[in-house]
Coordinates of C-alpha atoms in Angstrom, one line a residue:
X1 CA 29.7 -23.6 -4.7
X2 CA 32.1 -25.6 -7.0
X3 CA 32.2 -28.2 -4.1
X4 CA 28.4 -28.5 -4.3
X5 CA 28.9 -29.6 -7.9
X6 CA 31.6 -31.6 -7.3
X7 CA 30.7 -35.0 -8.7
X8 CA 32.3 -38.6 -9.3
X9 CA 34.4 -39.4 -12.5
X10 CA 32.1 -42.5 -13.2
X11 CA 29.2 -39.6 -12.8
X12 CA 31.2 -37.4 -15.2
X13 CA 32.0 -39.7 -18.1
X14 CA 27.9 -41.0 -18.3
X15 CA 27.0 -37.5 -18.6
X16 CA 29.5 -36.5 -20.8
X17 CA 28.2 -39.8 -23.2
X18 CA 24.4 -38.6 -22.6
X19 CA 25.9 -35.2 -23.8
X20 CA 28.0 -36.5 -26.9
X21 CA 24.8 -38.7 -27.9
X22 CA 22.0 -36.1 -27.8
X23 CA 24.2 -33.9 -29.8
X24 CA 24.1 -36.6 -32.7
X25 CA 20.9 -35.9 -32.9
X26 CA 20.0 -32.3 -32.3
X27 CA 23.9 -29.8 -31.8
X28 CA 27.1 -31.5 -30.8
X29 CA 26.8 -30.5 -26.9
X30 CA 29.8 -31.4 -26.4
X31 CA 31.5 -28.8 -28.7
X32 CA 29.1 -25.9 -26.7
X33 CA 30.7 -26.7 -23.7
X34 CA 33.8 -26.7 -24.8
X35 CA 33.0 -23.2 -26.3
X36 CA 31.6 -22.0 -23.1
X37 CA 32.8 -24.0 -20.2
X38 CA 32.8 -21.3 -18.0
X39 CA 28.7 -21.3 -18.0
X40 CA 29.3 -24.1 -14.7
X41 CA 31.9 -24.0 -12.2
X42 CA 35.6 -24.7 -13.0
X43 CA 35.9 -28.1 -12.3
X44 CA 32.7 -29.7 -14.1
X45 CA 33.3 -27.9 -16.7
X46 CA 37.5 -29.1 -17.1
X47 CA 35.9 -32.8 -16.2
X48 CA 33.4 -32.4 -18.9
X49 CA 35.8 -30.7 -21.6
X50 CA 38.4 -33.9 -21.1
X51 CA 35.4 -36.4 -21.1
X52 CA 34.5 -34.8 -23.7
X53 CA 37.4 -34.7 -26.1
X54 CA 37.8 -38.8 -25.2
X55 CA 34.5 -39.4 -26.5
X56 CA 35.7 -37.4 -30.0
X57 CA 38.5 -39.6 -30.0
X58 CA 37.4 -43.3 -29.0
X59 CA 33.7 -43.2 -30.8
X60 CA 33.5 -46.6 -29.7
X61 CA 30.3 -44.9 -27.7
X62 CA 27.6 -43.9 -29.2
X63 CA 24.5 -43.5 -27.6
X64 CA 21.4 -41.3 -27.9
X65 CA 20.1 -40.0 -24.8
X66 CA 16.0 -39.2 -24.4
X67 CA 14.4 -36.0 -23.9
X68 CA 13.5 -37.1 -19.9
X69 CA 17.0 -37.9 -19.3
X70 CA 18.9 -34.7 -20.5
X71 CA 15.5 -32.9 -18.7
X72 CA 16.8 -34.8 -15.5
X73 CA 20.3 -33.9 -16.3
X74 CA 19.4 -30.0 -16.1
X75 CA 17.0 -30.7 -13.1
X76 CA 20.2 -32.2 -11.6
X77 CA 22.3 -29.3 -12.1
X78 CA 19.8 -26.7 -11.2
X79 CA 19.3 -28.3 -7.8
X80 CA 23.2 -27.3 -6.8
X81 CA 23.2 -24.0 -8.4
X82 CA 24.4 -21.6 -5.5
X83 CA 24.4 -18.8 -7.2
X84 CA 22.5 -16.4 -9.4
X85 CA 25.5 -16.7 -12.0
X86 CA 25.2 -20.4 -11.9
X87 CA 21.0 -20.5 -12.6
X88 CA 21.8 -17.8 -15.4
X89 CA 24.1 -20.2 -16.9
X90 CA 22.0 -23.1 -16.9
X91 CA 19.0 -20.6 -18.3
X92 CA 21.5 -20.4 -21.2
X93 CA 22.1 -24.3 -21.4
X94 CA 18.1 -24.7 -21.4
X95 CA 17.2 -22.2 -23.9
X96 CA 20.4 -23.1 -26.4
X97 CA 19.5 -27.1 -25.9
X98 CA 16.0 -26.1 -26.7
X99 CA 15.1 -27.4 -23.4
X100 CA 13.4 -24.3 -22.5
X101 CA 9.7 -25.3 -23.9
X102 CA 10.2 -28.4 -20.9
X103 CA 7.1 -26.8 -18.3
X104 CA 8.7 -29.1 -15.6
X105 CA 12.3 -27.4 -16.3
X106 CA 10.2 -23.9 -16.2
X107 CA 9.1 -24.5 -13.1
X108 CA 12.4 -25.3 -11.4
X109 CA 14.1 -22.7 -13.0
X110 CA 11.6 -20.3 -11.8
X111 CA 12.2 -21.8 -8.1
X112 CA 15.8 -21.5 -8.3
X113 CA 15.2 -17.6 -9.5
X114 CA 12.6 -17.0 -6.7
X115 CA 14.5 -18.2 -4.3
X116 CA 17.1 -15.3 -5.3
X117 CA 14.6 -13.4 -5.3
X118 CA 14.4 -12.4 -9.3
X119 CA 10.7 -12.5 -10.0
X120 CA 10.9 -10.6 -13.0
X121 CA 13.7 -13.2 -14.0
X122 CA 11.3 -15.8 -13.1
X123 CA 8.3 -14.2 -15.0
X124 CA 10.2 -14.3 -18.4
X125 CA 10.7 -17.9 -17.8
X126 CA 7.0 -18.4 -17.6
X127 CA 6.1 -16.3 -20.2
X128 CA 8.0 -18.1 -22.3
X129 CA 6.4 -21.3 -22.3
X130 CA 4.3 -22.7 -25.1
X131 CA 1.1 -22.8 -24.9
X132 CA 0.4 -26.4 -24.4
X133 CA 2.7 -26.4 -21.3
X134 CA 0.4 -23.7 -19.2
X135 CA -1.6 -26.8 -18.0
X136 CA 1.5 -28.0 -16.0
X137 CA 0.4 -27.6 -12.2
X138 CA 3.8 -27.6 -10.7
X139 CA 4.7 -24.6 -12.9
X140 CA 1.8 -22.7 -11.9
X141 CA 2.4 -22.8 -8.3
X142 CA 5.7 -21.8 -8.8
X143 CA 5.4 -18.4 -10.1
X144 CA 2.3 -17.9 -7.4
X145 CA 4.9 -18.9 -5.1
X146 CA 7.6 -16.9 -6.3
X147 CA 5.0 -14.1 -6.6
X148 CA 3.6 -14.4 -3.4
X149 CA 6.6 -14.8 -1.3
X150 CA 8.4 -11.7 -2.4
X151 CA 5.7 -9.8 -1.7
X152 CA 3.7 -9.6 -5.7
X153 CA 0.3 -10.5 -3.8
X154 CA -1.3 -8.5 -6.6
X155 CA 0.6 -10.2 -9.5
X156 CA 0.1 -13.3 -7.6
X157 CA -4.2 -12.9 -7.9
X158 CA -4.0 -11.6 -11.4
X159 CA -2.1 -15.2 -12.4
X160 CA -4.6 -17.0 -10.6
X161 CA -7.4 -15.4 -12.5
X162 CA -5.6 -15.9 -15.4
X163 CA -5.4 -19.9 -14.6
X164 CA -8.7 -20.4 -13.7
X165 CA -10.0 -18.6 -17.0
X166 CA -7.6 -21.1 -19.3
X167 CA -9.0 -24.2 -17.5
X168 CA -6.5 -25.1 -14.8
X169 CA -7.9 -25.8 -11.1
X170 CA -5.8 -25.5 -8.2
X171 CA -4.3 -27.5 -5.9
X172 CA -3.8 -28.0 -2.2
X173 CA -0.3 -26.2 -2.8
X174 CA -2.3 -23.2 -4.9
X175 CA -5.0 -22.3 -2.6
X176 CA -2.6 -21.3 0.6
X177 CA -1.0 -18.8 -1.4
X178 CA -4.2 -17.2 -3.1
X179 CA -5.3 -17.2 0.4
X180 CA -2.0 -15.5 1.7
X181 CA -2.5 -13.0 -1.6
X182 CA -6.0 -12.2 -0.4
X183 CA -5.2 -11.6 3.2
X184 CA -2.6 -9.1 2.3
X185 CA -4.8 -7.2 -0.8
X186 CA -7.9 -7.4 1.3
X187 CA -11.5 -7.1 -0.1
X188 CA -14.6 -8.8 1.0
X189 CA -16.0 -10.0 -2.3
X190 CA -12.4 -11.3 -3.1
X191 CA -12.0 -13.0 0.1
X192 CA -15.1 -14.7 -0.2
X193 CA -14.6 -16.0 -3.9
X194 CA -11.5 -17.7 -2.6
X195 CA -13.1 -19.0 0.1
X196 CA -16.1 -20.7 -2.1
X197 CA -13.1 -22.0 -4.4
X198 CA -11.6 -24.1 -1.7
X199 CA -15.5 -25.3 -1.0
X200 CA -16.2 -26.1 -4.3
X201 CA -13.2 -28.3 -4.9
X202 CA -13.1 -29.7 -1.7
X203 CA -10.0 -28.4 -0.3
X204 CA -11.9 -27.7 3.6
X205 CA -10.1 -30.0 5.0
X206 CA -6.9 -30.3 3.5
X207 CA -4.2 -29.7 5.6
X208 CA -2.2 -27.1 4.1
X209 CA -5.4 -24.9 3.0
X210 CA -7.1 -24.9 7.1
X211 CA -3.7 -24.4 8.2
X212 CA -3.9 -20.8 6.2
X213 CA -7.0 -19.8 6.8
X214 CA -7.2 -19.3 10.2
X215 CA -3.8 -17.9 10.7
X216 CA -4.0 -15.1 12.9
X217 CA -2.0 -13.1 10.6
X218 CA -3.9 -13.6 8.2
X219 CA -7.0 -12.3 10.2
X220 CA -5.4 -9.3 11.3
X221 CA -4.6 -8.6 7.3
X222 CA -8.3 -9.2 6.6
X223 CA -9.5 -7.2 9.6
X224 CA -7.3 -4.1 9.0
X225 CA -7.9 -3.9 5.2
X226 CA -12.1 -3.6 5.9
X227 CA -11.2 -0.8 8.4
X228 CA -9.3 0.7 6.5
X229 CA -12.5 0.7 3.8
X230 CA -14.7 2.0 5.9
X231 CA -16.3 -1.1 6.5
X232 CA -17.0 -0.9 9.9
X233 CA -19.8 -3.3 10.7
X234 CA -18.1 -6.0 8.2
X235 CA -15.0 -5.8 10.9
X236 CA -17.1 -6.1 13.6
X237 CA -18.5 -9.0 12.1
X238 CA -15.8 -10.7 10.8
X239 CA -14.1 -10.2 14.4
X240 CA -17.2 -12.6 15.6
X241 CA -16.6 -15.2 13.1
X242 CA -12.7 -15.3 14.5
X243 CA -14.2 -15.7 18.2
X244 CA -16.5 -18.3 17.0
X245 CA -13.4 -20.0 14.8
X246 CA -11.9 -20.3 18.2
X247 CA -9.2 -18.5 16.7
X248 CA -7.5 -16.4 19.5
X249 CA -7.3 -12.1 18.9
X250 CA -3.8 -10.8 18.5
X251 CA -3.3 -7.6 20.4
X252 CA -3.0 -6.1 16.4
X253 CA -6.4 -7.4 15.8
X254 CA -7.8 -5.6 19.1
X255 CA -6.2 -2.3 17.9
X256 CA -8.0 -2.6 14.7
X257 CA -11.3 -3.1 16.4
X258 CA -11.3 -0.6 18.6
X259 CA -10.5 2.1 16.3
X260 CA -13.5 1.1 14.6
X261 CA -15.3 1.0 17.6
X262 CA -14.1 4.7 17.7
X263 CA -15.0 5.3 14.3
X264 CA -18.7 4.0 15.3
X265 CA -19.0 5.7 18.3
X266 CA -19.7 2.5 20.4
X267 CA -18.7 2.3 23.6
X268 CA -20.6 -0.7 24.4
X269 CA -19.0 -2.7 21.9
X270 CA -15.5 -0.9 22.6
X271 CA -16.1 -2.0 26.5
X272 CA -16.4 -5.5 25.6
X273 CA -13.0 -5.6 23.4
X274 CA -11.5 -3.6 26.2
X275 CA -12.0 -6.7 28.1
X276 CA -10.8 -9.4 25.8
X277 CA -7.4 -6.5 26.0
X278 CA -7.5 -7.2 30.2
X279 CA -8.1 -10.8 29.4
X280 CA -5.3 -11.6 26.9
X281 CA -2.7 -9.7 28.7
X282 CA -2.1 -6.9 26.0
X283 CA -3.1 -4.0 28.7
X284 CA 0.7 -2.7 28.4
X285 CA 0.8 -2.6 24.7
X286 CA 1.7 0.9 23.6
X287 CA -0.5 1.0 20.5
X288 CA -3.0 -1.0 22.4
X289 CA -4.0 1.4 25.4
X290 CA -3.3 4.4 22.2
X291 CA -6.1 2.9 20.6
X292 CA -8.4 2.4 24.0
X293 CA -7.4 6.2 24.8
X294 CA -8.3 7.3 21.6
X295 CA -12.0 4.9 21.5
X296 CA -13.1 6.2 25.3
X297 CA -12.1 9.6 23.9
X298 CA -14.2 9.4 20.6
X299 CA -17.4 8.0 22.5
X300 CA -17.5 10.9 24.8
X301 CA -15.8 9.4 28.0
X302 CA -12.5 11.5 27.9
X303 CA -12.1 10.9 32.1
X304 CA -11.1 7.8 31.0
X305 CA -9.6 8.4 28.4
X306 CA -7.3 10.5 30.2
X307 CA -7.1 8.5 33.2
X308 CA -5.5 5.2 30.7
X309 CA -3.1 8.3 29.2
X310 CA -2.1 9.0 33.2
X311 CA -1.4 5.5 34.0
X312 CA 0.5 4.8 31.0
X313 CA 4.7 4.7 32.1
X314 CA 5.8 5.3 28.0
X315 CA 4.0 7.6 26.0
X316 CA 4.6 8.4 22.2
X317 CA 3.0 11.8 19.8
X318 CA -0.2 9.1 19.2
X319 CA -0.6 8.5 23.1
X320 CA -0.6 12.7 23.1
X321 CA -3.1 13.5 20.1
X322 CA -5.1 10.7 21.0
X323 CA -5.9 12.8 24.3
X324 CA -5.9 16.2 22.8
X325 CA -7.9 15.0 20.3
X326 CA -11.1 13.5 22.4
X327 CA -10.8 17.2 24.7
X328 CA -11.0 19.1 21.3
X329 CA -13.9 17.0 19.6
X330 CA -15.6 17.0 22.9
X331 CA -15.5 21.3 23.1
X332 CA -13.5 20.6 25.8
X333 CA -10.9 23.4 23.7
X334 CA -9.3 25.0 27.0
X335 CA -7.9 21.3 28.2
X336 CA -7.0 20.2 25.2
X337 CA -4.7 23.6 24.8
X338 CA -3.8 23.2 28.2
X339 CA -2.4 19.5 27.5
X340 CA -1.2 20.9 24.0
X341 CA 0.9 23.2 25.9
X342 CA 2.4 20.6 27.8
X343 CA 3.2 18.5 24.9
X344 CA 5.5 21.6 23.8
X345 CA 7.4 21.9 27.0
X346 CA 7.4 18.7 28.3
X347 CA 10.7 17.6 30.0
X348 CA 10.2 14.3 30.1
X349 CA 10.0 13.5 26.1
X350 CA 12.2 16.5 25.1
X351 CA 11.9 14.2 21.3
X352 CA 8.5 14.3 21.1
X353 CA 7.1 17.7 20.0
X354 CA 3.5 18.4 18.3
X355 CA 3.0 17.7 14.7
X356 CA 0.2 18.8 11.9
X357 CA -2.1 16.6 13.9
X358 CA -2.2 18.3 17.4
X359 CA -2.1 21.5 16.2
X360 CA -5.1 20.6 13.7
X361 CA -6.6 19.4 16.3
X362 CA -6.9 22.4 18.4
X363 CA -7.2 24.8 15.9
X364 CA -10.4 23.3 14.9
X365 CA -11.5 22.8 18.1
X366 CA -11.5 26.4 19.2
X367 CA -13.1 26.6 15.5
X368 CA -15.9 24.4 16.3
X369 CA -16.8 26.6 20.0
X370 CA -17.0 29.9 17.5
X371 CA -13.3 31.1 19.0
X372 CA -12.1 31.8 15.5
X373 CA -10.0 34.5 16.7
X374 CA -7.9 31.7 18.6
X375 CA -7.5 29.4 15.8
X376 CA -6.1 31.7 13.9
X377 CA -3.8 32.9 16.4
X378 CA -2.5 29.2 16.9
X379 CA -2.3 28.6 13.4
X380 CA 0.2 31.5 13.0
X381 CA 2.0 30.3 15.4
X382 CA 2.1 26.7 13.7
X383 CA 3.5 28.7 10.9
X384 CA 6.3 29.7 12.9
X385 CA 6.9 26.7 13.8
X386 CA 7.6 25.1 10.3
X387 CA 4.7 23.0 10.4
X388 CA 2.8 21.9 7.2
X389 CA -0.6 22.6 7.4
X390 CA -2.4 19.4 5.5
X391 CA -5.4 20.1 3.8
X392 CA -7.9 19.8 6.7
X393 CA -5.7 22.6 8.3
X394 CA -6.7 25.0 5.8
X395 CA -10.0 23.7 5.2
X396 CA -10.3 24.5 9.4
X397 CA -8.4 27.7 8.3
X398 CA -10.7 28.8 5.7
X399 CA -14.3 28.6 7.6
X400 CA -12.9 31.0 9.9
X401 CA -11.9 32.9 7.9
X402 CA -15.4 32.5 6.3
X403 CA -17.1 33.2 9.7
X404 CA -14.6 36.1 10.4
X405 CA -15.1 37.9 7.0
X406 CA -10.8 37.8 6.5
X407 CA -10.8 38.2 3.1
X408 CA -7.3 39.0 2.8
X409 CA -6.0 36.4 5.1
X410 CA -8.4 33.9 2.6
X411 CA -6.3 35.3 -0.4
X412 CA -3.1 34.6 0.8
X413 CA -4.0 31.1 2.2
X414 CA -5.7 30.8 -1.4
X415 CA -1.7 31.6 -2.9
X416 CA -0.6 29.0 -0.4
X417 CA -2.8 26.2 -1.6
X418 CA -2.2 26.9 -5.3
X419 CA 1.8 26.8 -4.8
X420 CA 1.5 23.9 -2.6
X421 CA -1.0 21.8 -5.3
X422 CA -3.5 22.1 -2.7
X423 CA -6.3 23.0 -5.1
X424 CA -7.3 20.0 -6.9
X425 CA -8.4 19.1 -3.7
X426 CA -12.3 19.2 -3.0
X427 CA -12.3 19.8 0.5
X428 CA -10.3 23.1 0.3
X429 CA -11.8 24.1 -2.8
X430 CA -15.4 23.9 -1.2
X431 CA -13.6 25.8 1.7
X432 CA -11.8 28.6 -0.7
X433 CA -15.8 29.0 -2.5
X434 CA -17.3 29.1 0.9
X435 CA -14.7 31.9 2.1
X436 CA -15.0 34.2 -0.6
X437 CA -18.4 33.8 -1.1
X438 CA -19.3 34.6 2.8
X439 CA -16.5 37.2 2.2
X440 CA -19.0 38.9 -0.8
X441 CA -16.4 37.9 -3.2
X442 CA -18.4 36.3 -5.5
X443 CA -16.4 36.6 -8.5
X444 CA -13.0 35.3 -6.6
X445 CA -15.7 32.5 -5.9
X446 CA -16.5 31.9 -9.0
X447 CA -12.9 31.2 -10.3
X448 CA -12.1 28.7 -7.8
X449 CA -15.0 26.5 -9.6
X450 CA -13.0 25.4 -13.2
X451 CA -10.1 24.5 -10.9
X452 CA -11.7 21.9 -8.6
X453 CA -11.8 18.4 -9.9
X454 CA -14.6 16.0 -10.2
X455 CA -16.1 14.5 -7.2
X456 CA -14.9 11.4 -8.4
X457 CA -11.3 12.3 -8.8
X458 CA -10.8 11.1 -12.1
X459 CA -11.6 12.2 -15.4
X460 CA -11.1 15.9 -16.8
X461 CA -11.1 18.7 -14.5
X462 CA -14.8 20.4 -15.0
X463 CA -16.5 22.4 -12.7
X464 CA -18.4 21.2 -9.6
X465 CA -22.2 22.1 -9.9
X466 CA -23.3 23.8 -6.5
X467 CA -26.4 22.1 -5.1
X468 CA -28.2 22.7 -1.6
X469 CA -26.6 19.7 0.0
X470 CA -23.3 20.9 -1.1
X471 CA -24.2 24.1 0.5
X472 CA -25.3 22.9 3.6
X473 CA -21.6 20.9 3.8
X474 CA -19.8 24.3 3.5
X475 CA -22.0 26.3 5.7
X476 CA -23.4 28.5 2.8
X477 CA -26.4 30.2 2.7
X478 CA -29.5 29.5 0.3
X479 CA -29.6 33.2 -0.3
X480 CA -25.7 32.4 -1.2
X481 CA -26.9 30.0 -3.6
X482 CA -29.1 31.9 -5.4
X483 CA -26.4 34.7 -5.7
X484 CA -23.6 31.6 -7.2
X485 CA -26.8 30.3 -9.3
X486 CA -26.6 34.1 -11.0
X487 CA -23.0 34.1 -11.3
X488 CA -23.1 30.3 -13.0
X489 CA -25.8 31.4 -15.8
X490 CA -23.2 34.6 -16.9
X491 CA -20.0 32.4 -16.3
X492 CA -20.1 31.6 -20.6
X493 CA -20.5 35.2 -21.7
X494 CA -17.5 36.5 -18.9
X495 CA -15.1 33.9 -20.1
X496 CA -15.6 34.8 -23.8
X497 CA -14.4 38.5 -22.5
X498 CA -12.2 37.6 -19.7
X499 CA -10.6 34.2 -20.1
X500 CA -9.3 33.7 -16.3
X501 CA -7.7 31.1 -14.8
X502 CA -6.9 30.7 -11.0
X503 CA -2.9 30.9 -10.9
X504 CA -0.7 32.4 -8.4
X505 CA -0.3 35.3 -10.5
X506 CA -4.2 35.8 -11.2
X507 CA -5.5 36.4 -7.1
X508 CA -5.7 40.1 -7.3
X509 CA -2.4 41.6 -7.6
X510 CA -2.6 43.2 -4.6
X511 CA -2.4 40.2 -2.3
X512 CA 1.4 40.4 -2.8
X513 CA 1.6 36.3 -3.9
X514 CA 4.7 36.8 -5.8
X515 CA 6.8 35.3 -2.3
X516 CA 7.9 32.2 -2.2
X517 CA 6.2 29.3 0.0
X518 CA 9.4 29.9 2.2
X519 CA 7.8 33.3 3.1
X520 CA 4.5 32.0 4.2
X521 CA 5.0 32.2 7.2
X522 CA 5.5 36.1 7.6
X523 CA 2.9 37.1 5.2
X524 CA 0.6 34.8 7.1
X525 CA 1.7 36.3 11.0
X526 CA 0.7 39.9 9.0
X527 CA -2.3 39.6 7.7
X528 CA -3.8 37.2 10.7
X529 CA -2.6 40.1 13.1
X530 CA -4.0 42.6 11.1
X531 CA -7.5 40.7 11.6
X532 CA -7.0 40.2 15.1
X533 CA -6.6 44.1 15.4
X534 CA -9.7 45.0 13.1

C-alpha cells in the first residue's frame, strides 16, 4: 500500500507548501503531521515531516492554499487508501482540518468505507454533514450505494424517502439502486411508486435506469416477494407483463409461478408454464420438476404428478413430500403411506429421511378420511423418532383427538404446547378449545381463552370472542356455542374466586405434566395406546 502512495519529491515539497500555508491561516498542519505522522504510510509521512521542517526553516515560502485545493489534496489521498487503517486516518485528517463539513469529501469518504464494506462507518460520515450540504447529489448516491450494495435495501428506501421529502430529486445514478432496493423488499404499491418516479422525471429511457428494470433478477425478486404475499393473481399478472416486456423467464421465475399456480389450483394456467419449462430447457431442473410435481399434485392430477417424480434421476426430501403430499390431500392416504414408507427405507438416499413435513402430511391425511385412530398411531411413532411436531402437527393432533373424545392424550399435548411456547399461537389454541370443548371439558376450555392472543398478533393478550364462523373453522357445534356463550357470561364472577391461569402446573394435576419436554415422547406412546385400547 505505501507504494500506492509513493509519490514524486517535486509532488512532496508543493504539498508540504499547500500544508505549511493553510496552516497560517487556520492550525499549523505541518506541526499535526509531525505529531501524528503515522496517520499515512511511512514514507509520505518521513517526506512530509522533512519538507516540512525546511519550510520552518527557509520561510522564504509563504503561500495560502484555498479550500478546493486542500479538498483536492484529501480527495487525492483518499483515492490510494488501501486499507481501512489508511481511510480512518484520513477521516481523522478531515475532521481535525475541519474539512469534514466538505459534502464532496463526505461522499468519497463514504465510498472508500463502502467499498470496505463499513456502512455504519459510512453512515456517521453522512450524518454528520451540515445541513446545507444534504442537497449534494454525489453524496446522496453514495450512501444509497453503499447501502444498497451490502445488502441495507431497507435503509437504502428509508434514505430515499428521506431525500425526496427535503427537496432533492434523483438522478440517473439514484433510480437503479431504488429500483435494485425495491426488487429485493418487494411490495406492489412500492414498486409502482418507483416506477412513476422514473416517469415523472423522465428517466424511461436512460440507459442506466432500463438497464435495471428489466433485469431478470430483478423480476424473479418482484415475482417471489408477491407469492410469497399471497398475491397470487398480481404474480400471474406481472409474469404477463415480463412475456410482453420480451423479457425472457428464468427457470426461478417458472418455479415461482407454478407454485402459485398450485396455490390457485389451476392447472390450465400451470399447463401453459409447464410448457414455457419444455420450451426454455429447464425440464432437468431439480426445484423446477419439484415445483411441477408438486402443481399436478395440488390440482388433482397426482398420475402425473407421480409419473414426473418416476422419471426424475436425483430426487431430494421436497421431490418426496411434494408426492406424498398431493396422495394425502387427494384422500389418496394408503399411497401416500405406502410411498412414506419407502421414503424411510429407501436404499438409494440412505441421507434423506422424512421430516415434520411428511409425517404432517400423512397424519392429517388419514385425519381428513375419519382414520383418527392411524394418525395417532403415526404420530407416536413421529415421537419416537425425535421429530418436532410444528404447530399444524398438533393442531392435526388435537381434532382427533376432538373427534376421538381423548381427553387425556389432549392434556398432555396441551403440557407440550405450553412448554414448547406453542400457545400464543391461534391455530392450536382454537384446536386446544375445540378438544376440550368436544371432550365436555368446558371449563379446561375456558382457560385456554385469556392465553390466546389477538387475532391480529399484536397488542395485549385479551381473549378471543367466540363467534359462529369461528366455530365453524374449528368444527364446533352451535349447541357448543351456546354452552361457551354460558361459560363466557360467569367467566368475571369465577375469576374473582378462582384466579387461574393456564401454566404447566395448572392442567389438572393428574395429567402428570411435571416431565420434561425430553419425556414427551413416552408419556405421549402411553396415553395414545391407552386410546387405541379403549
Amino acid at each position: 500500500s505505501s507504494n500506492n502512495l509513493d509519490v514524486n519529491g517535486s509532488i512532496f515539497e508543493s504539498l508540504t507548501f499547500m500544508l505549511h500555508a493553510y496552516s497560517q491561516r487556520f492550525i499549523s498542519i505541518s506541526s499535526l503531521f509531525h505529531k501524528s505522522y503515522l496517520l499515512f504510510p511511512l514514507n509520505l509521512s518521513r517526506s512530509i515531516s522533512i519538507h516540512t521542517h525546511k519550510t520552518h526553516t527557509t520561510k522564504s515560502h509563504q503561500t495560502f492554499v484555498t479550500h478546493d485545493e486542500l479538498r483536492e489534496f484529501f480527495d487525492h489521498i483518499l483515492q490510494q487508501c488501501n486499507t481501512v487503517q489508511q481511510c480512518k486516518h484520513v477521516h481523522t485528517q478531515v475532521v481535525v482540518t475541519g474539512m469534514y463539513r466538505s459534502a464532496f469529501l463526505a461522499a468519497q469518504l463514504v465510498s472508500v468505507y463502502a467499498r470496505f464494506g463499513l456502512v455504519i462507518h459510512a453512515r456517521k460520515v453522512f450524518d454528520e454533514i451540515p445541513f446545507e450540504g444534504l442537497s449534494n447529489m454525489l453524496l446522496w448516491n453514495s450512501i444509497l450505494r453503499a447501502s444498497v450494495s451490502n445488502g441495507y435495501y431497507e435503509e437504502g428506501l428509508k434514505l430515499y424517502d428521506k431525500m425526496r421529502k427535503l427537496g432533492v430529486w434523483a438522478d440517473g445514478f439514484t433510480l437503479p439502486l431504488v429500483i435494485k432496493a425495491c426488487a429485493v423488499m418487494g411490495g406492489l404499491n412500492l414498486c409502482k411508486n418507483v416506477h412513476s418516479h422514473v416517469l415523472q422525471m423522465g428517466f424511461q429511457n436512460h440507459l442506466h435506469v432500463v438497464n435495471e428494470l428489466p433485469n431478470p433478477v430483478t423480476w424473479t425478486s418482484l415475482l417471489s416477494s408477491h407469492a410469497r404475499c399471497g398475491q397470487n393473481e398480481e404474480t400471474v399478472e406481472l409474469f404477463g407483463v415480463m412475456r410482453m416486456r420480451g423479457i425472457g423467464a428464468t427457470a426461478e421465475v417458472l418455479a415461482v409461478v407454478l407454485s402459485v399456480c398450485a396455490d390457485m389450483v389451476a392447472v390450465g394456467r400451470g399447463k401453459v408454464i409447464h410448457g414455457y419449462v419444455i420450451k426454455g430447457g429447464f425440464e432437468n431442473y431439480l426445484f423446477v420438476k419439484n415445483a411441477l410435481i408438486y402443481m399436478y399434485g395440488k390440482c388433482g392430477d397426482v398420475k402425473y404428478a407421480q409419473n414426473l417424480f418416476l422419471e426424475m434421476e436425483t430426487k431430494n426430501l421436497v421431490s418426496w413430500n411434494a408426492l406424498i403430499t398431493s396422495h394425502a390431500e387427494s384422500g389418496l392416504c394408503d399411497e401416500a403411506f405406502a410411498i412414506f414408507s419407502q421414503l424411510e427405507t429407501s436404499d438409494d438416499c440412505p441421507m434423506i429421511r422424512p421430516n415434520v413435513i411428511s409425517w404432517s402430511a400423512v397424519i392429517d391425511g388419514f385425519a381428513s378420511k375419519g382414520q383418527g385412530e392411524e394418525s395417532l398411531k403415526l404420530f407416536r411413532q413421529m415421537q419416537l423418532a425425535k421429530v418436532m411436531a410444528t404447530c399444524v402437527t398438533i393442531s392435526s393432533v388435537l381434532s382427533i383427538c376432538a373427534e376421538l373424545a381423548a381427553l387425556n392424550l389432549g392434556r398432555e399435548i396441551h403440557g407440550h404446547v405450553v412448554r414448547a411456547l406453542m400457545d400464543s399461537n391461534i391455530l392450536v389454541g382454537n384446536g386446544l378449545i375445540n378438544m376440550y370443548t368436544k371432550c365436555g371439558s368446558f371449563e379446561e376450555a375456558h382457560l385456554v381463552d385469556p392465553c390466546t392472543p389477538s387475532r391480529t398478533g399484536s397488542g395485549p393478550m385479551r381473549k378471543i370472542l367466540l363467534a359462529p364462523k369461528d366455530l365453524n373453522f374449528v368444527g364446533y357445534t352451535y349447541k357448543n356455542f351456546e354452552a361457551i356463550k354460558g361459560l363466557h357470561k360467569s367467566f368475571d364472577l369465577k375469576r374473582s374466586t378462582s384466579p387461574k391461569r393456564l401454566s404447566t402446573n395448572s392442567i389438572h394435576s393428574d395429567s402428570a405434566l411435571d416431565y420434561s419436554t425430553d419425556d414427551m415422547d413416552t408419556k405421549l406412546c402411553a396415553s395414545s395406546e391407552d386410546t387405541m385400547s379403549q
